[in-house]
Amino acid sequence: MINKLNKIAKELLSIRLVWPADKKSSHEKLDKLTRTRRFERIVGLVPQEVCLFKLLEYEIGLVSRSHIDECVKNELSSLSSWPNTEHYYLVSKGNDKWRVAVWFWNREDINFHVNVTHKIPAIAYYGSALTTSPALLCYEEKGRLYGCHIAKRG
């Protein structure tokens, strides 16, 4: 039953990945990238070179899961001097603590020539595709090699 639901979901949902616009990009190709399905997602991949990363921890007894977004925004207000900071975070639970991996960047540094439904750091997106842990994710971006150790999935 679950496999059948997953198959139906894949047919209904479609994901396209886009990188920020480059001055050398062909605007003709970008103009053709539009949502063709109602639930289609166009994910804007944020390059690692413009992201900063911070690992935060909160005591589960003091901070509920529903308040983590507020805590992250408060932390970022003191960490970032950019007037328009965007962020993405992943939450995991362990040893009576919330572990929050936060990537943040200056909105002015990222420009997509299409409307994206999500903005995700590329390293977080590719790391989420790993099926085993522990693992080491390595990928190249504009001639630079980036890596991330994935200790535990979920």
PDB file of C-alpha atoms in Angstrom:
ATOM      1  CA  MET A   1       0.000   0.000   0.000  1.00  0.00           C
ATOM      2  CA  ILE A   2       2.784   2.432   0.928  1.00  0.00           C
ATOM      3  CA  ASN A   3       4.649   1.701  -2.326  1.00  0.00           C
ATOM      4  CA  LYS A   4       1.503   2.437  -4.305  1.00  0.00           C
ATOM      5  CA  LEU A   5       1.037   5.763  -2.487  1.00  0.00           C
ATOM      6  CA  ASN A   6       4.670   6.677  -3.121  1.00  0.00           C
ATOM      7  CA  LYS A   7       4.237   5.938  -6.833  1.00  0.00           C
ATOM      8  CA  ILE A   8       1.118   8.120  -7.010  1.00  0.00           C
ATOM      9  CA  ALA A   9       2.889  10.925  -5.140  1.00  0.00           C
ATOM     10  CA  LYS A  10       5.817  10.811  -7.575  1.00  0.00           C
ATOM     11  CA  GLU A  11       3.433  11.106 -10.506  1.00  0.00           C
ATOM     12  CA  LEU A  12       1.665  14.100  -8.957  1.00  0.00           C
ATOM     13  CA  LEU A  13       4.710  15.830  -7.565  1.00  0.00           C
ATOM     14  CA  SER A  14       7.653  16.819  -9.642  1.00  0.00           C
ATOM     15  CA  ILE A  15      10.857  18.472  -8.489  1.00  0.00           C
ATOM     16  CA  ARG A  16      13.144  20.576 -10.641  1.00  0.00           C
ATOM     17  CA  LEU A  17      16.445  21.935  -9.407  1.00  0.00           C
ATOM     18  CA  VAL A  18      17.780  25.354 -10.399  1.00  0.00           C
ATOM     19  CA  TRP A  19      20.960  27.202  -9.496  1.00  0.00           C
ATOM     20  CA  PRO A  20      21.161  30.977  -9.027  1.00  0.00           C
ATOM     21  CA  ALA A  21      21.286  32.918 -12.267  1.00  0.00           C
ATOM     22  CA  ASP A  22      24.659  33.616 -13.714  1.00  0.00           C
ATOM     23  CA  LYS A  23      25.325  36.657 -15.873  1.00  0.00           C
ATOM     24  CA  LYS A  24      26.350  34.228 -18.606  1.00  0.00           C
ATOM     25  CA  SER A  25      23.095  32.227 -18.380  1.00  0.00           C
ATOM     26  CA  SER A  26      20.789  32.040 -21.329  1.00  0.00           C
ATOM     27  CA  HIS A  27      17.563  33.827 -20.459  1.00  0.00           C
ATOM     28  CA  GLU A  28      15.745  31.861 -23.173  1.00  0.00           C
ATOM     29  CA  LYS A  29      16.300  28.586 -21.320  1.00  0.00           C
ATOM     30  CA  LEU A  30      15.335  30.129 -17.986  1.00  0.00           C
ATOM     31  CA  ASP A  31      12.098  31.595 -19.351  1.00  0.00           C
ATOM     32  CA  LYS A  32      10.952  28.119 -20.410  1.00  0.00           C
ATOM     33  CA  LEU A  33      11.244  26.822 -16.830  1.00  0.00           C
ATOM     34  CA  THR A  34       7.760  27.251 -15.435  1.00  0.00           C
ATOM     35  CA  ARG A  35       5.555  25.169 -13.215  1.00  0.00           C
ATOM     36  CA  THR A  36       3.684  22.677 -15.351  1.00  0.00           C
ATOM     37  CA  ARG A  37       1.922  20.755 -12.590  1.00  0.00           C
ATOM     38  CA  ARG A  38      -0.115  22.071  -9.724  1.00  0.00           C
ATOM     39  CA  PHE A  39       2.096  20.563  -7.015  1.00  0.00           C
ATOM     40  CA  GLU A  40       5.398  20.890  -8.824  1.00  0.00           C
ATOM     41  CA  ARG A  41       8.312  22.196  -6.795  1.00  0.00           C
ATOM     42  CA  ILE A  42      11.123  24.242  -8.245  1.00  0.00           C
ATOM     43  CA  VAL A  43      13.965  24.068  -5.757  1.00  0.00           C
ATOM     44  CA  GLY A  44      16.573  26.806  -5.833  1.00  0.00           C
ATOM     45  CA  LEU A  45      19.933  25.394  -4.790  1.00  0.00           C
ATOM     46  CA  VAL A  46      21.961  27.878  -2.770  1.00  0.00           C
ATOM     47  CA  PRO A  47      25.696  27.502  -3.462  1.00  0.00           C
ATOM     48  CA  GLN A  48      27.855  26.623  -0.474  1.00  0.00           C
ATOM     49  CA  GLU A  49      30.208  29.503  -1.242  1.00  0.00           C
ATOM     50  CA  VAL A  50      27.560  32.032  -0.146  1.00  0.00           C
ATOM     51  CA  CYS A  51      26.303  30.086   2.906  1.00  0.00           C
ATOM     52  CA  LEU A  52      27.415  30.249   6.484  1.00  0.00           C
ATOM     53  CA  PHE A  53      26.736  27.310   8.781  1.00  0.00           C
ATOM     54  CA  LYS A  54      25.997  27.054  12.493  1.00  0.00           C
ATOM     55  CA  LEU A  55      25.057  24.056  14.633  1.00  0.00           C
ATOM     56  CA  LEU A  56      22.677  24.983  17.459  1.00  0.00           C
ATOM     57  CA  GLU A  57      21.505  22.900  20.410  1.00  0.00           C
ATOM     58  CA  TYR A  58      18.468  23.404  22.622  1.00  0.00           C
ATOM     59  CA  GLU A  59      17.356  21.446  25.678  1.00  0.00           C
ATOM     60  CA  ILE A  60      14.176  19.512  24.845  1.00  0.00           C
ATOM     61  CA  GLY A  61      12.776  20.266  28.300  1.00  0.00           C
ATOM     62  CA  LEU A  62      13.159  24.019  27.734  1.00  0.00           C
ATOM     63  CA  VAL A  63      12.327  24.425  24.041  1.00  0.00           C
ATOM     64  CA  SER A  64       9.451  22.666  22.295  1.00  0.00           C
ATOM     65  CA  ARG A  65       9.778  21.583  18.658  1.00  0.00           C
ATOM     66  CA  SER A  66       7.201  24.201  17.651  1.00  0.00           C
ATOM     67  CA  HIS A  67       9.407  27.024  19.025  1.00  0.00           C
ATOM     68  CA  ILE A  68      12.615  26.075  17.206  1.00  0.00           C
ATOM     69  CA  ASP A  69      11.883  28.389  14.262  1.00  0.00           C
ATOM     70  CA  GLU A  70      11.607  31.347  16.620  1.00  0.00           C
ATOM     71  CA  CYS A  71      14.841  30.350  18.391  1.00  0.00           C
ATOM     72  CA  VAL A  72      16.708  30.064  15.081  1.00  0.00           C
ATOM     73  CA  LYS A  73      15.498  33.500  13.963  1.00  0.00           C
ATOM     74  CA  ASN A  74      16.610  35.024  17.280  1.00  0.00           C
ATOM     75  CA  GLU A  75      20.063  33.402  16.968  1.00  0.00           C
ATOM     76  CA  LEU A  76      20.435  34.633  13.392  1.00  0.00           C
ATOM     77  CA  SER A  77      19.582  38.196  14.351  1.00  0.00           C
ATOM     78  CA  SER A  78      22.686  38.227  16.544  1.00  0.00           C
ATOM     79  CA  LEU A  79      24.911  36.229  14.153  1.00  0.00           C
ATOM     80  CA  SER A  80      24.219  38.020  10.884  1.00  0.00           C
ATOM     81  CA  SER A  81      24.753  41.653  10.000  1.00  0.00           C
ATOM     82  CA  TRP A  82      22.955  41.293   6.655  1.00  0.00           C
ATOM     83  CA  PRO A  83      19.691  43.235   6.488  1.00  0.00           C
ATOM     84  CA  ASN A  84      18.031  40.458   4.423  1.00  0.00           C
ATOM     85  CA  THR A  85      19.127  37.105   5.807  1.00  0.00           C
ATOM     86  CA  GLU A  86      17.529  33.915   4.554  1.00  0.00           C
ATOM     87  CA  HIS A  87      18.028  30.550   6.182  1.00  0.00           C
ATOM     88  CA  TYR A  88      17.325  26.842   6.046  1.00  0.00           C
ATOM     89  CA  TYR A  89      17.586  24.397   8.906  1.00  0.00           C
ATOM     90  CA  LEU A  90      17.315  20.705   9.713  1.00  0.00           C
ATOM     91  CA  VAL A  91      16.336  19.450  13.164  1.00  0.00           C
ATOM     92  CA  SER A  92      17.291  16.164  14.810  1.00  0.00           C
ATOM     93  CA  LYS A  93      16.627  14.888  18.300  1.00  0.00           C
ATOM     94  CA  GLY A  94      19.181  13.158  20.492  1.00  0.00           C
ATOM     95  CA  ASN A  95      20.357  12.956  24.089  1.00  0.00           C
ATOM     96  CA  ASP A  96      17.565  15.233  25.383  1.00  0.00           C
ATOM     97  CA  LYS A  97      18.574  17.982  22.946  1.00  0.00           C
ATOM     98  CA  TRP A  98      17.363  19.399  19.695  1.00  0.00           C
ATOM     99  CA  ARG A  99      20.302  19.631  17.285  1.00  0.00           C
ATOM    100  CA  VAL A 100      19.632  22.243  14.640  1.00  0.00           C
ATOM    101  CA  ALA A 101      21.872  22.526  11.573  1.00  0.00           C
ATOM    102  CA  VAL A 102      21.396  26.049  10.197  1.00  0.00           C
ATOM    103  CA  TRP A 103      22.604  27.462   6.900  1.00  0.00           C
ATOM    104  CA  PHE A 104      22.133  31.176   6.321  1.00  0.00           C
ATOM    105  CA  TRP A 105      22.984  33.617   3.566  1.00  0.00           C
ATOM    106  CA  ASN A 106      22.481  37.155   2.343  1.00  0.00           C
ATOM    107  CA  ARG A 107      19.351  37.299   0.184  1.00  0.00           C
ATOM    108  CA  GLU A 108      21.043  39.928  -2.022  1.00  0.00           C
ATOM    109  CA  ASP A 109      23.728  37.389  -3.063  1.00  0.00           C
ATOM    110  CA  ILE A 110      21.212  34.926  -4.524  1.00  0.00           C
ATOM    111  CA  ASN A 111      19.160  35.677  -7.608  1.00  0.00           C
ATOM    112  CA  PHE A 112      17.013  33.097  -9.365  1.00  0.00           C
ATOM    113  CA  HIS A 113      15.525  34.138 -12.708  1.00  0.00           C
ATOM    114  CA  VAL A 114      12.525  31.906 -12.068  1.00  0.00           C
ATOM    115  CA  ASN A 115      10.117  31.731  -9.170  1.00  0.00           C
ATOM    116  CA  VAL A 116      11.333  28.991  -6.871  1.00  0.00           C
ATOM    117  CA  THR A 117       9.105  27.262  -4.361  1.00  0.00           C
ATOM    118  CA  HIS A 118      11.979  26.369  -2.007  1.00  0.00           C
ATOM    119  CA  LYS A 119      15.528  27.571  -1.380  1.00  0.00           C
ATOM    120  CA  ILE A 120      17.840  24.903  -0.008  1.00  0.00           C
ATOM    121  CA  PRO A 121      21.618  24.900   0.408  1.00  0.00           C
ATOM    122  CA  ALA A 122      23.011  22.502  -2.184  1.00  0.00           C
ATOM    123  CA  ILE A 123      25.010  20.542   0.380  1.00  0.00           C
ATOM    124  CA  ALA A 124      21.879  19.989   2.503  1.00  0.00           C
ATOM    125  CA  TYR A 125      19.861  18.902  -0.531  1.00  0.00           C
ATOM    126  CA  TYR A 126      22.445  16.389  -1.723  1.00  0.00           C
ATOM    127  CA  GLY A 127      23.092  15.181   1.837  1.00  0.00           C
ATOM    128  CA  SER A 128      19.416  14.374   2.252  1.00  0.00           C
ATOM    129  CA  ALA A 129      19.623  12.015  -0.722  1.00  0.00           C
ATOM    130  CA  LEU A 130      22.124   9.726   1.011  1.00  0.00           C
ATOM    131  CA  THR A 131      20.632   6.396   1.981  1.00  0.00           C
ATOM    132  CA  THR A 132      23.227   5.156   4.468  1.00  0.00           C
ATOM    133  CA  SER A 133      24.960   6.622   7.472  1.00  0.00           C
ATOM    134  CA  PRO A 134      27.558   7.387   8.483  1.00  0.00           C
ATOM    135  CA  ALA A 135      28.602   8.794   5.137  1.00  0.00           C
ATOM    136  CA  LEU A 136      30.838  11.432   3.642  1.00  0.00           C
ATOM    137  CA  LEU A 137      29.270  13.702   1.051  1.00  0.00           C
ATOM    138  CA  CYS A 138      31.699  15.300  -1.394  1.00  0.00           C
ATOM    139  CA  TYR A 139      30.685  17.452  -4.313  1.00  0.00           C
ATOM    140  CA  GLU A 140      32.175  20.065  -6.575  1.00  0.00           C
ATOM    141  CA  GLU A 141      30.829  23.541  -7.116  1.00  0.00           C
ATOM    142  CA  LYS A 142      32.553  25.970  -9.497  1.00  0.00           C
ATOM    143  CA  GLY A 143      35.838  24.073  -9.242  1.00  0.00           C
ATOM    144  CA  ARG A 144      35.783  23.941  -5.436  1.00  0.00           C
ATOM    145  CA  LEU A 145      35.381  20.721  -3.499  1.00  0.00           C
ATOM    146  CA  TYR A 146      32.995  20.676  -0.523  1.00  0.00           C
ATOM    147  CA  GLY A 147      32.412  17.915   1.968  1.00  0.00           C
ATOM    148  CA  CYS A 148      30.097  17.080   4.807  1.00  0.00           C
ATOM    149  CA  HIS A 149      30.164  14.187   7.266  1.00  0.00           C
ATOM    150  CA  ILE A 150      26.693  12.692   7.772  1.00  0.00           C
ATOM    151  CA  ALA A 151      26.790  10.951  11.139  1.00  0.00           C
ATOM    152  CA  LYS A 152      23.164   9.890  11.428  1.00  0.00           C
ATOM    153  CA  ARG A 153      20.132  10.000   9.170  1.00  0.00           C
ATOM    154  CA  GLY A 154      16.839  11.393  10.449  1.00  0.00           C
TER     155      GLY A 154
END
